Amino acid sequence: MPRAQQTTSAKSVQQVPDELPQPNVFSTHSDLYSSQADFLSHDVDEPVGKDVEGKDNPDQPPSDKLPLEARQKGTWWSMAAGVFLANMGVASLTFPYAMASMTWVGGIIAGGIAYFASFYTLYLMLDLHVVGDRRFNRYRELGEFAFGRVGRFLVAVVQYSMAVGINIAYTLLAGQAAKAFYDELCSYGSSCPPYGQSAWITTIGAIVLLLCFMPDMSSLNLTSALGTVTTIGYTAVIVGASIAAGLKQEKATGHHAEWNLDGRSHVAGILGAWAALGTLIYPYGTHIVALEMQAQIPEPSFRPAFVGSALGYGLAGVCLFITGFAGYWAFGADTSQTILFGSTVRTKAAMSGSIPEGALRRHVKKVNAWMRYGCRIGFVVGITIVAISLPFFGDIIALIGALSAVPDAYIVSAGMDLSRVRKPHK
């Protein structure tokens, strides 16, 4: 259901130029312009590029210097895969734990509201990709256009905190998953040297360091496909294992798991409910990368982006909720923070390096490749060190959901839609 401004033809859509190339598809921190005059008078030292009509445009860097917008090979299915993977991963492993603190009624109501409200604000974000004759390919561009300089700062805080938190959480859980898998293989009689969790987290950091140098989303298509298949696969494993364990317990004891909160103090119950709310909200962090994913689709992009987002969101919702319901049904209030270790590193790999890249662009006119690579390496190393120091995965997820996902998924997008960026539609 695209709105009126989506009928703007591709020829009338003006690309917002970048000062420097973006080496990462999810790098969400382009240099912004404080006024229309700055936008029109932007000086580019690179060779002349092409605009959306294929004509020479001195304000547009050449296509090989601007991988995010220039290589528009995205389709609705690539959008669906991106949205699905952005919402899945570590979140599905913590849903049963959240249900244990909220019980059936609270978990279903809170989870349903969080899911549908975040999908609506994602729809608003996709609709604001093109405003009049302006096309906003990055979250911060739209934030400044909607709220001014304050909006640029606000969106930067949301993006940075969300990106750092997700990177830490994915590195931590991926290391735990690798260690659990290694220990499981060694339990079958093989003589294996012991490796601690820190070693596995370091290994995951090294793998992600290689993946984050991919230049654009097209380079991650194979990884996206593998991530989608493996995510659906481990969701099926979690659900199947949970149901089997629940049936086995019911057959052995004659009753199902306890679903009430008996034995918990009032303080523990309240704190657990608040932590569960953060966990239920955490998965919906697609908004900080939605415009970048939509920028890969040629104009008019709203319809394929919306169809792909709806498909990805629907599939993610099914996986999240059936995992939470199955795990809570089987284990009840005794559900651990993660009922099965496993993770996808694709989202983290795509987002790694975006923060130092954006910081450099604010202070360095020309950044050579070695400086960019050095900052990326430093960022991944720093995240890995922090992940080694934080063993409490469930608490990290709840904290990220409370501090980062709430403003990202429920406040900033809605505020942009209400900020009179364009006239409301009846």
Short mmCIF file of C-alpha atoms in Angstrom, two decimals:
data_model
loop_
_atom_site.label_atom_id
_atom_site.label_comp_id
_atom_site.label_asym_id
_atom_site.label_seq_id
_atom_site.Cartn_x
_atom_site.Cartn_y
_atom_site.Cartn_z
CA MET A 1 0.00 0.00 0.00
CA PRO A 2 2.44 2.69 -1.11
CA ARG A 3 1.61 6.26 -0.40
CA ALA A 4 1.32 9.20 -2.74
CA GLN A 5 4.96 10.14 -2.89
CA GLN A 6 5.89 6.67 -4.02
CA THR A 7 4.36 7.41 -7.39
CA THR A 8 7.27 9.73 -8.08
CA SER A 9 9.05 8.39 -11.11
CA ALA A 10 12.59 7.21 -10.91
CA LYS A 11 13.68 10.09 -13.11
CA SER A 12 12.48 12.67 -10.62
CA VAL A 13 14.21 11.11 -7.66
CA GLN A 14 17.41 12.90 -6.76
CA GLN A 15 20.12 10.76 -5.22
CA VAL A 16 21.71 12.15 -2.07
CA PRO A 17 25.47 12.11 -2.79
CA ASP A 18 28.15 10.87 -0.49
CA GLU A 19 31.43 12.59 0.23
CA LEU A 20 33.33 9.34 0.30
CA PRO A 21 32.66 5.78 -0.83
CA GLN A 22 30.90 3.42 1.55
CA PRO A 23 32.78 0.12 1.71
CA ASN A 24 30.07 -1.67 3.71
CA VAL A 25 26.46 -2.19 2.71
CA PHE A 26 25.28 -1.62 6.25
CA SER A 27 27.50 1.40 6.87
CA THR A 28 24.84 3.85 7.95
CA HIS A 29 26.92 6.91 8.60
CA SER A 30 27.29 9.11 5.53
CA ASP A 31 28.31 12.75 5.71
CA LEU A 32 25.15 14.83 5.99
CA TYR A 33 24.29 18.29 4.78
CA SER A 34 22.78 20.98 6.97
CA SER A 35 20.90 22.78 4.23
CA GLN A 36 19.70 22.49 0.66
CA ALA A 37 22.44 24.89 -0.38
CA ASP A 38 25.11 22.56 1.03
CA PHE A 39 23.45 19.69 -0.81
CA LEU A 40 23.49 21.47 -4.18
CA SER A 41 26.98 22.91 -3.80
CA HIS A 42 28.68 19.76 -2.55
CA ASP A 43 32.17 19.59 -3.98
CA VAL A 44 33.38 16.22 -5.14
CA ASP A 45 36.99 15.67 -6.08
CA GLU A 46 36.30 12.31 -7.72
CA PRO A 47 35.49 11.82 -11.42
CA VAL A 48 32.00 12.68 -12.59
CA GLY A 49 29.37 9.98 -12.06
CA LYS A 50 25.90 9.32 -13.46
CA ASP A 51 22.56 10.35 -11.99
CA VAL A 52 19.42 8.22 -11.99
CA GLU A 53 18.69 9.28 -15.59
CA GLY A 54 22.10 8.11 -16.76
CA LYS A 55 23.38 11.66 -17.38
CA ASP A 56 26.66 13.13 -16.17
CA ASN A 57 26.23 14.55 -12.69
CA PRO A 58 29.16 16.39 -11.05
CA ASP A 59 27.49 15.96 -7.64
CA GLN A 60 27.38 12.15 -7.95
CA PRO A 61 30.52 10.03 -7.46
CA PRO A 62 31.15 7.35 -10.10
CA SER A 63 29.41 4.02 -9.67
CA ASP A 64 32.54 2.15 -8.68
CA LYS A 65 33.06 4.62 -5.86
CA LEU A 66 29.54 4.36 -4.45
CA PRO A 67 28.65 0.69 -3.99
CA LEU A 68 25.57 1.27 -1.84
CA GLU A 69 23.44 3.18 -4.32
CA ALA A 70 25.14 2.42 -7.62
CA ARG A 71 24.83 -1.36 -7.65
CA GLN A 72 21.06 -1.52 -7.41
CA LYS A 73 20.56 -5.23 -7.98
CA GLY A 74 18.27 -5.85 -5.03
CA THR A 75 14.85 -7.48 -5.35
CA TRP A 76 11.96 -8.26 -3.02
CA TRP A 77 13.51 -11.61 -2.08
CA SER A 78 16.85 -10.05 -1.13
CA MET A 79 14.93 -7.57 1.00
CA ALA A 80 13.03 -10.46 2.60
CA ALA A 81 16.26 -12.29 3.42
CA GLY A 82 17.82 -9.17 4.89
CA VAL A 83 14.82 -8.37 7.09
CA PHE A 84 14.48 -11.99 8.20
CA LEU A 85 18.12 -12.29 9.22
CA ALA A 86 18.13 -8.87 10.91
CA ASN A 87 15.22 -9.98 13.11
CA MET A 88 16.41 -13.50 13.79
CA GLY A 89 19.59 -15.01 15.15
CA VAL A 90 20.18 -14.70 18.86
CA ALA A 91 16.68 -13.41 19.61
CA SER A 92 14.92 -16.72 19.03
CA LEU A 93 17.10 -18.39 21.66
CA THR A 94 15.95 -16.02 24.40
CA PHE A 95 12.20 -15.95 23.70
CA PRO A 96 11.43 -18.99 25.90
CA TYR A 97 13.30 -17.33 28.75
CA ALA A 98 11.21 -14.18 28.30
CA MET A 99 8.02 -16.22 28.27
CA ALA A 100 9.06 -17.80 31.57
CA SER A 101 9.04 -14.36 33.20
CA MET A 102 5.86 -13.11 31.51
CA THR A 103 3.77 -16.34 31.56
CA TRP A 104 1.41 -17.24 28.72
CA VAL A 105 -0.92 -14.24 28.83
CA GLY A 106 1.72 -11.58 29.38
CA GLY A 107 4.13 -13.07 26.87
CA ILE A 108 1.56 -13.38 24.09
CA ILE A 109 0.15 -9.88 24.61
CA ALA A 110 3.50 -8.12 25.02
CA GLY A 111 5.14 -10.07 22.22
CA GLY A 112 2.23 -9.46 19.84
CA ILE A 113 2.15 -5.71 20.51
CA ALA A 114 5.92 -5.41 20.09
CA TYR A 115 5.81 -7.37 16.83
CA PHE A 116 2.97 -5.54 15.07
CA ALA A 117 3.96 -2.08 16.30
CA SER A 118 7.52 -2.52 15.04
CA PHE A 119 6.30 -3.78 11.67
CA TYR A 120 4.10 -0.69 11.29
CA THR A 121 7.00 1.66 12.05
CA LEU A 122 9.13 -0.28 9.55
CA TYR A 123 6.41 0.37 6.97
CA LEU A 124 6.65 4.09 7.80
CA MET A 125 10.41 3.95 7.35
CA LEU A 126 10.13 2.33 3.92
CA ASP A 127 7.54 4.91 2.92
CA LEU A 128 9.91 7.76 3.84
CA HIS A 129 12.67 6.42 1.59
CA VAL A 130 11.55 8.87 -1.09
CA VAL A 131 10.20 12.27 -0.02
CA GLY A 132 9.28 14.53 -2.92
CA ASP A 133 12.34 14.57 -5.18
CA ARG A 134 14.73 13.46 -2.45
CA ARG A 135 15.84 9.89 -1.90
CA PHE A 136 17.22 9.00 1.52
CA ASN A 137 19.47 5.96 1.43
CA ARG A 138 20.57 6.18 5.05
CA TYR A 139 18.88 6.53 8.40
CA ARG A 140 20.90 9.58 9.42
CA GLU A 141 20.11 11.46 6.22
CA LEU A 142 16.40 11.09 6.88
CA GLY A 143 16.87 11.92 10.56
CA GLU A 144 18.55 15.23 9.79
CA PHE A 145 16.02 16.10 7.10
CA ALA A 146 13.17 15.39 9.52
CA PHE A 147 14.52 16.92 12.75
CA GLY A 148 17.49 19.06 11.73
CA ARG A 149 20.88 18.77 13.41
CA VAL A 150 19.27 17.40 16.55
CA GLY A 151 17.85 14.56 14.47
CA ARG A 152 21.27 13.70 13.13
CA PHE A 153 22.61 13.41 16.68
CA LEU A 154 19.54 11.48 17.87
CA VAL A 155 19.72 8.92 15.08
CA ALA A 156 23.49 8.59 15.52
CA VAL A 157 23.05 7.71 19.20
CA VAL A 158 20.39 5.12 18.35
CA GLN A 159 22.46 3.59 15.56
CA TYR A 160 25.72 3.50 17.46
CA SER A 161 24.27 1.97 20.61
CA MET A 162 22.27 -0.60 18.63
CA ALA A 163 25.21 -1.53 16.40
CA VAL A 164 27.64 -1.91 19.30
CA GLY A 165 25.15 -3.89 21.37
CA ILE A 166 24.28 -6.27 18.54
CA ASN A 167 27.94 -6.81 17.71
CA ILE A 168 28.74 -7.69 21.31
CA ALA A 169 25.74 -10.01 21.66
CA TYR A 170 26.41 -11.86 18.42
CA THR A 171 30.10 -12.29 19.16
CA LEU A 172 29.39 -13.57 22.66
CA LEU A 173 26.73 -16.08 21.65
CA ALA A 174 28.60 -17.26 18.56
CA GLY A 175 31.61 -18.03 20.74
CA GLN A 176 29.43 -19.90 23.22
CA ALA A 177 27.81 -21.83 20.37
CA ALA A 178 31.16 -22.81 18.87
CA LYS A 179 32.42 -24.01 22.25
CA ALA A 180 29.24 -26.01 22.90
CA PHE A 181 29.48 -27.64 19.46
CA TYR A 182 33.14 -28.51 19.99
CA ASP A 183 32.48 -29.96 23.44
CA GLU A 184 29.59 -32.01 22.05
CA LEU A 185 31.81 -33.53 19.37
CA CYS A 186 34.49 -34.31 21.93
CA SER A 187 31.98 -36.03 24.21
CA TYR A 188 31.77 -39.00 21.81
CA GLY A 189 35.14 -40.38 22.88
CA SER A 190 37.47 -38.25 20.79
CA SER A 191 40.59 -36.93 22.48
CA CYS A 192 40.33 -33.19 21.99
CA PRO A 193 42.47 -30.50 23.58
CA PRO A 194 40.32 -28.23 25.77
CA TYR A 195 39.68 -24.69 24.59
CA GLY A 196 38.01 -22.06 26.74
CA GLN A 197 35.19 -19.76 25.71
CA SER A 198 37.60 -16.86 25.19
CA ALA A 199 39.44 -18.78 22.48
CA TRP A 200 36.22 -19.48 20.61
CA ILE A 201 35.04 -15.87 20.86
CA THR A 202 38.39 -14.80 19.45
CA THR A 203 37.96 -17.27 16.58
CA ILE A 204 34.52 -15.87 15.79
CA GLY A 205 35.95 -12.35 15.82
CA ALA A 206 38.58 -13.39 13.27
CA ILE A 207 35.94 -14.89 10.97
CA VAL A 208 33.75 -11.80 11.17
CA LEU A 209 36.76 -9.61 10.50
CA LEU A 210 37.16 -11.30 7.12
CA LEU A 211 33.47 -11.06 6.25
CA CYS A 212 33.06 -7.39 7.16
CA PHE A 213 35.39 -6.34 4.32
CA MET A 214 32.77 -7.31 1.75
CA PRO A 215 32.05 -4.16 -0.31
CA ASP A 216 28.27 -4.32 -0.62
CA MET A 217 25.13 -6.37 -0.08
CA SER A 218 25.50 -8.19 -3.40
CA SER A 219 28.72 -9.69 -2.09
CA LEU A 220 26.77 -11.21 0.81
CA ASN A 221 24.02 -12.86 -1.22
CA LEU A 222 25.42 -16.35 -0.74
CA THR A 223 25.96 -15.70 2.96
CA SER A 224 22.40 -14.39 3.22
CA ALA A 225 20.99 -17.51 1.58
CA LEU A 226 23.03 -19.79 3.84
CA GLY A 227 22.04 -17.73 6.87
CA THR A 228 18.35 -18.00 6.01
CA VAL A 229 18.52 -21.77 5.56
CA THR A 230 20.53 -22.38 8.73
CA THR A 231 18.32 -20.05 10.78
CA ILE A 232 15.17 -21.89 9.73
CA GLY A 233 17.01 -25.15 10.35
CA TYR A 234 18.06 -24.44 13.91
CA THR A 235 14.59 -23.03 14.64
CA ALA A 236 13.14 -26.38 13.60
CA VAL A 237 15.72 -28.17 15.77
CA ILE A 238 14.85 -26.02 18.80
CA VAL A 239 11.11 -26.56 18.36
CA GLY A 240 11.47 -30.29 17.75
CA ALA A 241 13.85 -30.82 20.66
CA SER A 242 11.63 -28.79 22.99
CA ILE A 243 8.48 -30.71 22.08
CA ALA A 244 10.29 -34.04 22.44
CA ALA A 245 11.65 -33.06 25.85
CA GLY A 246 8.23 -31.87 27.00
CA LEU A 247 6.50 -35.07 25.92
CA LYS A 248 9.20 -37.18 27.57
CA GLN A 249 8.83 -35.32 30.85
CA GLU A 250 5.04 -35.55 30.75
CA LYS A 251 5.23 -39.29 30.11
CA ALA A 252 7.72 -39.82 32.93
CA THR A 253 6.10 -37.64 35.59
CA GLY A 254 2.47 -37.62 34.50
CA HIS A 255 2.26 -33.82 34.32
CA HIS A 256 3.64 -31.02 32.20
CA ALA A 257 6.15 -28.35 33.21
CA GLU A 258 5.22 -25.72 35.77
CA TRP A 259 4.23 -22.47 34.09
CA ASN A 260 3.54 -20.33 37.14
CA LEU A 261 5.92 -18.05 39.00
CA ASP A 262 5.49 -19.65 42.42
CA GLY A 263 8.56 -19.33 44.57
CA ARG A 264 9.70 -16.00 43.15
CA SER A 265 9.67 -12.89 45.28
CA HIS A 266 7.74 -9.83 44.16
CA VAL A 267 10.97 -7.98 43.42
CA ALA A 268 12.35 -10.87 41.37
CA GLY A 269 9.08 -11.15 39.47
CA ILE A 270 9.01 -7.43 38.61
CA LEU A 271 12.66 -7.33 37.56
CA GLY A 272 12.20 -10.49 35.52
CA ALA A 273 9.18 -9.02 33.74
CA TRP A 274 11.07 -5.85 32.81
CA ALA A 275 14.02 -7.89 31.55
CA ALA A 276 11.59 -10.04 29.56
CA LEU A 277 10.10 -6.94 27.92
CA GLY A 278 13.56 -5.91 26.76
CA THR A 279 14.14 -9.41 25.41
CA LEU A 280 10.82 -9.42 23.51
CA ILE A 281 11.62 -6.03 21.97
CA TYR A 282 15.24 -6.82 21.07
CA PRO A 283 14.70 -8.66 17.74
CA TYR A 284 13.13 -5.72 15.94
CA GLY A 285 16.22 -3.71 15.05
CA THR A 286 15.70 -3.76 11.29
CA HIS A 287 14.98 -0.05 11.12
CA ILE A 288 18.60 1.10 11.38
CA VAL A 289 19.45 -0.75 8.15
CA ALA A 290 16.08 -0.67 6.34
CA LEU A 291 16.93 2.31 4.12
CA GLU A 292 20.28 0.81 3.16
CA MET A 293 18.59 -2.43 2.11
CA GLN A 294 15.92 -0.52 0.21
CA ALA A 295 18.61 1.55 -1.53
CA GLN A 296 19.73 -1.64 -3.29
CA ILE A 297 16.38 -1.82 -5.12
CA PRO A 298 15.86 0.33 -8.24
CA GLU A 299 13.09 2.93 -8.13
CA PRO A 300 10.21 2.67 -7.63
CA SER A 301 11.39 0.66 -4.66
CA PHE A 302 8.54 0.86 -2.14
CA ARG A 303 6.41 -2.02 -3.40
CA PRO A 304 9.16 -4.67 -3.68
CA ALA A 305 10.71 -3.43 -0.43
CA PHE A 306 7.37 -3.65 1.38
CA VAL A 307 6.57 -7.09 -0.04
CA GLY A 308 10.01 -8.37 0.94
CA SER A 309 9.78 -6.81 4.39
CA ALA A 310 6.34 -8.30 4.99
CA LEU A 311 7.57 -11.74 3.95
CA GLY A 312 10.73 -11.51 6.04
CA TYR A 313 8.88 -10.14 9.04
CA GLY A 314 6.21 -12.80 8.78
CA LEU A 315 8.72 -15.63 8.58
CA ALA A 316 10.72 -14.15 11.46
CA GLY A 317 7.58 -13.82 13.57
CA VAL A 318 6.65 -17.45 12.99
CA CYS A 319 10.14 -18.63 13.95
CA LEU A 320 10.36 -16.39 17.02
CA PHE A 321 6.97 -17.20 18.47
CA ILE A 322 6.93 -20.93 17.85
CA THR A 323 10.38 -21.14 19.43
CA GLY A 324 9.21 -19.19 22.45
CA PHE A 325 5.97 -21.12 22.82
CA ALA A 326 7.59 -24.54 22.34
CA GLY A 327 10.43 -23.83 24.75
CA TYR A 328 8.15 -22.42 27.43
CA TRP A 329 5.63 -25.25 27.03
CA ALA A 330 8.35 -27.85 27.43
CA PHE A 331 10.43 -26.34 30.21
CA GLY A 332 8.07 -23.87 31.89
CA ALA A 333 9.47 -21.51 34.51
CA ASP A 334 12.73 -23.50 34.55
CA THR A 335 13.61 -22.41 31.01
CA SER A 336 17.24 -21.34 30.88
CA GLN A 337 18.37 -18.17 29.18
CA THR A 338 19.22 -20.03 25.99
CA ILE A 339 17.72 -23.43 25.31
CA LEU A 340 20.14 -24.15 22.49
CA PHE A 341 23.36 -22.46 21.53
CA GLY A 342 23.56 -21.26 17.94
CA SER A 343 23.91 -18.04 16.03
CA THR A 344 24.23 -16.43 12.64
CA VAL A 345 27.15 -14.04 12.21
CA ARG A 346 25.97 -12.54 8.93
CA THR A 347 24.21 -9.55 10.49
CA LYS A 348 27.15 -8.73 12.68
CA ALA A 349 29.57 -9.15 9.79
CA ALA A 350 27.57 -6.76 7.65
CA MET A 351 27.35 -4.14 10.38
CA SER A 352 30.95 -4.36 11.59
CA GLY A 353 33.10 -1.36 10.85
CA SER A 354 30.24 1.10 10.33
CA ILE A 355 30.94 3.12 13.47
CA PRO A 356 34.63 3.97 12.94
CA GLU A 357 33.88 4.62 9.27
CA GLY A 358 31.24 7.21 10.17
CA ALA A 359 33.42 8.85 12.80
CA LEU A 360 36.32 9.22 10.37
CA ARG A 361 34.11 10.80 7.72
CA ARG A 362 33.23 13.60 10.10
CA HIS A 363 36.87 14.58 10.68
CA VAL A 364 38.95 13.38 7.73
CA LYS A 365 38.43 14.80 4.24
CA LYS A 366 40.04 11.90 2.44
CA VAL A 367 40.45 8.54 4.11
CA ASN A 368 42.73 6.04 2.43
CA ALA A 369 42.02 2.35 2.36
CA TRP A 370 44.65 1.50 4.96
CA MET A 371 43.11 3.87 7.50
CA ARG A 372 39.64 2.43 6.92
CA TYR A 373 40.90 -1.13 7.24
CA GLY A 374 42.83 -0.26 10.37
CA CYS A 375 39.76 1.25 12.02
CA ARG A 376 37.65 -1.76 11.04
CA ILE A 377 40.19 -4.12 12.55
CA GLY A 378 40.34 -2.03 15.71
CA PHE A 379 36.56 -2.00 16.01
CA VAL A 380 36.18 -5.76 15.64
CA VAL A 381 39.05 -6.39 18.06
CA GLY A 382 37.48 -4.05 20.60
CA ILE A 383 34.08 -5.71 20.31
CA THR A 384 35.69 -9.13 20.71
CA ILE A 385 37.50 -8.06 23.88
CA VAL A 386 34.27 -6.70 25.37
CA ALA A 387 32.43 -9.92 24.46
CA ILE A 388 35.08 -11.98 26.24
CA SER A 389 34.52 -9.87 29.36
CA LEU A 390 30.71 -10.25 29.39
CA PRO A 391 29.59 -13.85 30.01
CA PHE A 392 25.95 -13.03 30.78
CA PHE A 393 24.28 -13.28 27.40
CA GLY A 394 20.63 -13.06 28.50
CA ASP A 395 21.20 -9.87 30.48
CA ILE A 396 22.99 -8.28 27.52
CA ILE A 397 20.03 -8.99 25.24
CA ALA A 398 17.57 -7.42 27.68
CA LEU A 399 19.76 -4.35 28.11
CA ILE A 400 20.16 -3.82 24.36
CA GLY A 401 16.42 -4.19 23.85
CA ALA A 402 15.63 -1.63 26.53
CA LEU A 403 18.20 1.01 25.62
CA SER A 404 18.51 0.68 21.84
CA ALA A 405 15.69 -1.26 20.22
CA VAL A 406 12.90 0.75 21.87
CA PRO A 407 13.89 4.14 20.38
CA ASP A 408 14.92 2.53 17.11
CA ALA A 409 11.78 0.49 16.44
CA TYR A 410 9.07 2.48 18.20
CA ILE A 411 10.04 6.13 18.64
CA VAL A 412 12.37 7.52 15.97
CA SER A 413 10.52 6.12 12.93
CA ALA A 414 7.13 7.27 14.19
CA GLY A 415 8.58 10.67 15.05
CA MET A 416 9.92 11.05 11.53
CA ASP A 417 6.50 10.26 10.11
CA LEU A 418 4.88 12.87 12.37
CA SER A 419 7.53 15.56 11.86
CA ARG A 420 5.83 17.09 8.81
CA VAL A 421 8.56 15.83 6.49
CA ARG A 422 5.68 15.55 4.03
CA LYS A 423 1.96 16.24 4.13
CA PRO A 424 -0.13 13.56 5.79
CA HIS A 425 -2.17 11.36 3.49
CA LYS A 426 -5.84 10.73 3.98
#
